[in-house]
mmCIF file with all atom_site columns, C-alpha atoms in Angstrom:
data_model
loop_
_atom_site.group_PDB
_atom_site.id
_atom_site.type_symbol
_atom_site.label_atom_id
_atom_site.label_alt_id
_atom_site.label_comp_id
_atom_site.label_asym_id
_atom_site.label_entity_id
_atom_site.label_seq_id
_atom_site.pdbx_PDB_ins_code
_atom_site.Cartn_x
_atom_site.Cartn_y
_atom_site.Cartn_z
_atom_site.occupancy
_atom_site.B_iso_or_equiv
_atom_site.pdbx_formal_charge
_atom_site.auth_seq_id
_atom_site.auth_comp_id
_atom_site.auth_asym_id
_atom_site.auth_atom_id
_atom_site.pdbx_PDB_model_num
ATOM 1   C CA . ASP A 1 1   ? -9.967 -0.463  15.318 1.00 56.00 ? 1   ASP A CA 1
ATOM 2   C CA . MET A 1 2   ? -6.347 -1.344  14.558 1.00 61.00 ? 2   MET A CA 1
ATOM 3   C CA . LEU A 1 3   ? -5.779 -2.972  17.942 1.00 63.00 ? 3   LEU A CA 1
ATOM 4   C CA . VAL A 1 4   ? -8.938 -5.077  17.741 1.00 66.00 ? 4   VAL A CA 1
ATOM 5   C CA . ASN A 1 5   ? -8.258 -6.225  14.186 1.00 64.00 ? 5   ASN A CA 1
ATOM 6   C CA . GLN A 1 6   ? -4.594 -6.922  14.851 1.00 64.00 ? 6   GLN A CA 1
ATOM 7   C CA . TRP A 1 7   ? -5.383 -9.161  17.827 1.00 66.00 ? 7   TRP A CA 1
ATOM 8   C CA . SER A 1 8   ? -7.975 -11.082 15.813 1.00 68.00 ? 8   SER A CA 1
ATOM 9   C CA . HIS A 1 9   ? -5.082 -13.101 14.343 1.00 68.00 ? 9   HIS A CA 1
ATOM 10  C CA . TYR A 1 10  ? -3.673 -13.978 17.750 1.00 71.00 ? 10  TYR A CA 1
ATOM 11  C CA . HIS A 1 11  ? -5.717 -17.169 18.153 1.00 74.00 ? 11  HIS A CA 1
ATOM 12  C CA . MET A 1 12  ? -3.758 -18.855 15.342 1.00 78.00 ? 12  MET A CA 1
ATOM 13  C CA . LEU A 1 13  ? -0.332 -18.562 17.037 1.00 81.00 ? 13  LEU A CA 1
ATOM 14  C CA . MET A 1 14  ? 1.708  -21.693 17.756 1.00 84.00 ? 14  MET A CA 1
ATOM 15  C CA . TRP A 1 15  ? 4.410  -21.688 20.440 1.00 85.00 ? 15  TRP A CA 1
ATOM 16  C CA . TYR A 1 16  ? 7.154  -24.320 20.102 1.00 86.00 ? 16  TYR A CA 1
ATOM 17  C CA . ARG A 1 17  ? 9.331  -25.625 22.922 1.00 90.00 ? 17  ARG A CA 1
ATOM 18  C CA . ASP A 1 18  ? 12.442 -24.274 21.235 1.00 88.00 ? 18  ASP A CA 1
ATOM 19  C CA . GLY A 1 19  ? 11.054 -20.728 21.500 1.00 84.00 ? 19  GLY A CA 1
ATOM 20  C CA . ARG A 1 20  ? 9.774  -20.306 17.955 1.00 85.00 ? 20  ARG A CA 1
ATOM 21  C CA . LEU A 1 21  ? 6.393  -18.738 17.337 1.00 84.00 ? 21  LEU A CA 1
ATOM 22  C CA . ARG A 1 22  ? 4.552  -19.478 14.137 1.00 86.00 ? 22  ARG A CA 1
ATOM 23  C CA . GLN A 1 23  ? 1.089  -18.566 12.894 1.00 84.00 ? 23  GLN A CA 1
ATOM 24  C CA . TYR A 1 24  ? -1.370 -20.042 10.438 1.00 80.00 ? 24  TYR A CA 1
ATOM 25  C CA . GLU A 1 25  ? -2.585 -17.720 7.717  1.00 77.00 ? 25  GLU A CA 1
ATOM 26  C CA . ALA A 1 26  ? -6.254 -18.465 8.486  1.00 75.00 ? 26  ALA A CA 1
ATOM 27  C CA . TRP A 1 27  ? -8.547 -21.198 9.730  1.00 74.00 ? 27  TRP A CA 1
ATOM 28  C CA . SER A 1 28  ? -9.204 -22.167 6.138  1.00 76.00 ? 28  SER A CA 1
ATOM 29  C CA . CYS A 1 29  ? -5.573 -22.098 4.967  1.00 76.00 ? 29  CYS A CA 1
ATOM 30  C CA . ASP A 1 30  ? -2.694 -24.239 6.212  1.00 76.00 ? 30  ASP A CA 1
ATOM 31  C CA . ASP A 1 31  ? 0.043  -21.823 5.072  1.00 81.00 ? 31  ASP A CA 1
ATOM 32  C CA . VAL A 1 32  ? 2.226  -20.824 8.003  1.00 84.00 ? 32  VAL A CA 1
ATOM 33  C CA . ASP A 1 33  ? 3.505  -17.253 8.192  1.00 82.00 ? 33  ASP A CA 1
ATOM 34  C CA . SER A 1 34  ? 3.095  -16.340 4.562  1.00 82.00 ? 34  SER A CA 1
ATOM 35  C CA . VAL A 1 35  ? 5.147  -13.215 3.962  1.00 83.00 ? 35  VAL A CA 1
ATOM 36  C CA . HIS A 1 36  ? 2.475  -11.156 2.222  1.00 79.00 ? 36  HIS A CA 1
ATOM 37  C CA . ASN A 1 37  ? -0.181 -11.933 4.877  1.00 79.00 ? 37  ASN A CA 1
ATOM 38  C CA . ASP A 1 38  ? 2.199  -11.457 7.780  1.00 79.00 ? 38  ASP A CA 1
ATOM 39  C CA . TYR A 1 39  ? 2.824  -7.903  6.680  1.00 79.00 ? 39  TYR A CA 1
ATOM 40  C CA . GLN A 1 40  ? -0.822 -7.041  7.382  1.00 78.00 ? 40  GLN A CA 1
ATOM 41  C CA . ARG A 1 41  ? -0.425 -7.927  11.062 1.00 77.00 ? 41  ARG A CA 1
ATOM 42  C CA . HIS A 1 42  ? 3.239  -7.612  11.935 1.00 80.00 ? 42  HIS A CA 1
ATOM 43  C CA . HIS A 1 43  ? 3.217  -4.279  13.800 1.00 79.00 ? 43  HIS A CA 1
ATOM 44  C CA . LEU A 1 44  ? 1.400  -5.609  16.848 1.00 78.00 ? 44  LEU A CA 1
ATOM 45  C CA . TYR A 1 45  ? 3.827  -8.522  17.100 1.00 80.00 ? 45  TYR A CA 1
ATOM 46  C CA . LEU A 1 46  ? 6.807  -6.281  16.492 1.00 82.00 ? 46  LEU A CA 1
ATOM 47  C CA . TRP A 1 47  ? 5.725  -4.096  19.417 1.00 82.00 ? 47  TRP A CA 1
ATOM 48  C CA . SER A 1 48  ? 4.506  -6.920  21.699 1.00 80.00 ? 48  SER A CA 1
ATOM 49  C CA . PHE A 1 49  ? 6.690  -9.925  20.821 1.00 81.00 ? 49  PHE A CA 1
ATOM 50  C CA . PRO A 1 50  ? 9.678  -8.679  18.814 1.00 86.00 ? 50  PRO A CA 1
ATOM 51  C CA . GLU A 1 51  ? 11.336 -12.107 19.062 1.00 86.00 ? 51  GLU A CA 1
ATOM 52  C CA . PHE A 1 52  ? 8.440  -13.502 16.982 1.00 85.00 ? 52  PHE A CA 1
ATOM 53  C CA . GLU A 1 53  ? 9.255  -11.180 14.104 1.00 87.00 ? 53  GLU A CA 1
ATOM 54  C CA . TYR A 1 54  ? 13.018 -11.800 14.406 1.00 88.00 ? 54  TYR A CA 1
ATOM 55  C CA . SER A 1 55  ? 12.464 -15.549 14.291 1.00 88.00 ? 55  SER A CA 1
ATOM 56  C CA . LYS A 1 56  ? 10.287 -15.358 11.173 1.00 87.00 ? 56  LYS A CA 1
ATOM 57  C CA . MET A 1 57  ? 12.657 -12.996 9.409  1.00 88.00 ? 57  MET A CA 1
ATOM 58  C CA . GLN A 1 58  ? 15.553 -15.330 10.106 1.00 88.00 ? 58  GLN A CA 1
ATOM 59  C CA . ALA A 1 59  ? 13.632 -18.358 8.809  1.00 88.00 ? 59  ALA A CA 1
ATOM 60  C CA . TRP A 1 60  ? 12.500 -16.530 5.657  1.00 86.00 ? 60  TRP A CA 1
ATOM 61  C CA . SER A 1 61  ? 16.041 -15.362 4.959  1.00 84.00 ? 61  SER A CA 1
ATOM 62  C CA . THR A 1 62  ? 17.276 -18.963 4.733  1.00 82.00 ? 62  THR A CA 1
ATOM 63  C CA . PHE A 1 63  ? 15.171 -19.409 1.587  1.00 76.00 ? 63  PHE A CA 1
ATOM 64  C CA . ALA A 1 64  ? 16.875 -16.499 -0.189 1.00 71.00 ? 64  ALA A CA 1
ATOM 65  C CA . GLN A 1 65  ? 20.254 -18.192 -0.244 1.00 62.00 ? 65  GLN A CA 1
ATOM 66  C CA . ASP A 1 66  ? 19.888 -19.504 -3.790 1.00 66.00 ? 66  ASP A CA 1
ATOM 67  C CA . ALA A 1 67  ? 22.196 -17.289 -5.808 1.00 64.00 ? 67  ALA A CA 1
ATOM 68  C CA . THR A 1 68  ? 20.269 -17.936 -9.025 1.00 73.00 ? 68  THR A CA 1
ATOM 69  C CA . ASP A 1 69  ? 17.201 -15.938 -7.991 1.00 76.00 ? 69  ASP A CA 1
ATOM 70  C CA . GLY A 1 70  ? 17.202 -14.858 -4.300 1.00 76.00 ? 70  GLY A CA 1
ATOM 71  C CA . TYR A 1 71  ? 13.418 -15.136 -3.967 1.00 81.00 ? 71  TYR A CA 1
ATOM 72  C CA . ILE A 1 72  ? 11.732 -15.551 -0.609 1.00 83.00 ? 72  ILE A CA 1
ATOM 73  C CA . TRP A 1 73  ? 9.218  -18.425 -0.647 1.00 82.00 ? 73  TRP A CA 1
ATOM 74  C CA . GLU A 1 74  ? 5.614  -17.657 0.226  1.00 84.00 ? 74  GLU A CA 1
ATOM 75  C CA . SER A 1 75  ? 5.414  -19.408 3.618  1.00 86.00 ? 75  SER A CA 1
ATOM 76  C CA . LEU A 1 76  ? 7.282  -21.197 6.411  1.00 87.00 ? 76  LEU A CA 1
ATOM 77  C CA . GLY A 1 77  ? 5.023  -24.222 6.398  1.00 82.00 ? 77  GLY A CA 1
ATOM 78  C CA . TYR A 1 78  ? 3.111  -25.732 3.555  1.00 77.00 ? 78  TYR A CA 1
ATOM 79  C CA . THR A 1 79  ? 1.074  -28.866 2.926  1.00 74.00 ? 79  THR A CA 1
ATOM 80  C CA . GLY A 1 80  ? 3.285  -31.945 3.217  1.00 77.00 ? 80  GLY A CA 1
ATOM 81  C CA . LYS A 1 81  ? 6.436  -30.069 4.245  1.00 79.00 ? 81  LYS A CA 1
ATOM 82  C CA . PRO A 1 82  ? 7.995  -29.749 7.691  1.00 82.00 ? 82  PRO A CA 1
ATOM 83  C CA . MET A 1 83  ? 7.886  -26.437 9.557  1.00 85.00 ? 83  MET A CA 1
ATOM 84  C CA . ASP A 1 84  ? 10.425 -23.782 8.515  1.00 86.00 ? 84  ASP A CA 1
ATOM 85  C CA . VAL A 1 85  ? 10.990 -25.252 5.076  1.00 82.00 ? 85  VAL A CA 1
ATOM 86  C CA . GLY A 1 86  ? 10.063 -22.777 2.386  1.00 81.00 ? 86  GLY A CA 1
ATOM 87  C CA . GLY A 1 87  ? 6.988  -23.615 0.427  1.00 81.00 ? 87  GLY A CA 1
ATOM 88  C CA . GLY A 1 88  ? 4.139  -22.287 -1.580 1.00 82.00 ? 88  GLY A CA 1
ATOM 89  C CA . ARG A 1 89  ? 4.515  -20.037 -4.553 1.00 82.00 ? 89  ARG A CA 1
ATOM 90  C CA . LEU A 1 90  ? 7.333  -17.806 -5.709 1.00 79.00 ? 90  LEU A CA 1
ATOM 91  C CA . MET A 1 91  ? 5.450  -14.528 -5.720 1.00 82.00 ? 91  MET A CA 1
ATOM 92  C CA . GLY A 1 92  ? 6.414  -11.078 -6.909 1.00 81.00 ? 92  GLY A CA 1
ATOM 93  C CA . ASP A 1 93  ? 5.607  -9.404  -3.589 1.00 85.00 ? 93  ASP A CA 1
ATOM 94  C CA . THR A 1 94  ? 7.291  -11.691 -1.061 1.00 84.00 ? 94  THR A CA 1
ATOM 95  C CA . THR A 1 95  ? 10.870 -10.518 -1.470 1.00 85.00 ? 95  THR A CA 1
ATOM 96  C CA . SER A 1 96  ? 9.959  -6.822  -1.580 1.00 88.00 ? 96  SER A CA 1
ATOM 97  C CA . ILE A 1 97  ? 7.697  -7.156  1.476  1.00 87.00 ? 97  ILE A CA 1
ATOM 98  C CA . TYR A 1 98  ? 10.460 -9.022  3.300  1.00 87.00 ? 98  TYR A CA 1
ATOM 99  C CA . LEU A 1 99  ? 12.811 -6.088  2.666  1.00 89.00 ? 99  LEU A CA 1
ATOM 100 C CA . ILE A 1 100 ? 10.216 -3.515  3.797  1.00 90.00 ? 100 ILE A CA 1
ATOM 101 C CA . GLU A 1 101 ? 9.552  -5.499  6.978  1.00 88.00 ? 101 GLU A CA 1
ATOM 102 C CA . LEU A 1 102 ? 13.287 -5.760  7.643  1.00 89.00 ? 102 LEU A CA 1
ATOM 103 C CA . TYR A 1 103 ? 13.535 -1.972  7.324  1.00 91.00 ? 103 TYR A CA 1
ATOM 104 C CA . GLU A 1 104 ? 10.629 -1.517  9.774  1.00 87.00 ? 104 GLU A CA 1
ATOM 105 C CA . ILE A 1 105 ? 12.295 -3.819  12.285 1.00 87.00 ? 105 ILE A CA 1
ATOM 106 C CA . LEU A 1 106 ? 15.372 -1.628  12.115 1.00 88.00 ? 106 LEU A CA 1
ATOM 107 C CA . LEU A 1 107 ? 13.211 1.470   12.695 1.00 86.00 ? 107 LEU A CA 1
ATOM 108 C CA . HIS A 1 108 ? 11.125 0.095   15.582 1.00 78.00 ? 108 HIS A CA 1
ATOM 109 C CA . THR A 1 109 ? 13.731 -1.759  17.625 1.00 73.00 ? 109 THR A CA 1
#
């Protein structure tokens, strides 16, 4: 069940010439790689395409550079913004999920 459900997100991947991989949240949502939704499907990518997870983690980390709060923005692409520019909402779960995913990357690679 896990393998079938994990791969169901695969059809929304975008490969860029510079090597980046990005993924829409859903057909009905134009958020790209929202942190809290990515966590539901990251294991398959971590095991199959670890560079995908590294690339997203690096992009998300650039949004936490503001010393006033350190929050991770919700997504890497948002309506009206270019790719890899933080957007969306400042949510209570994004920074904590980012840290948990970072820990899992350290464990699995």
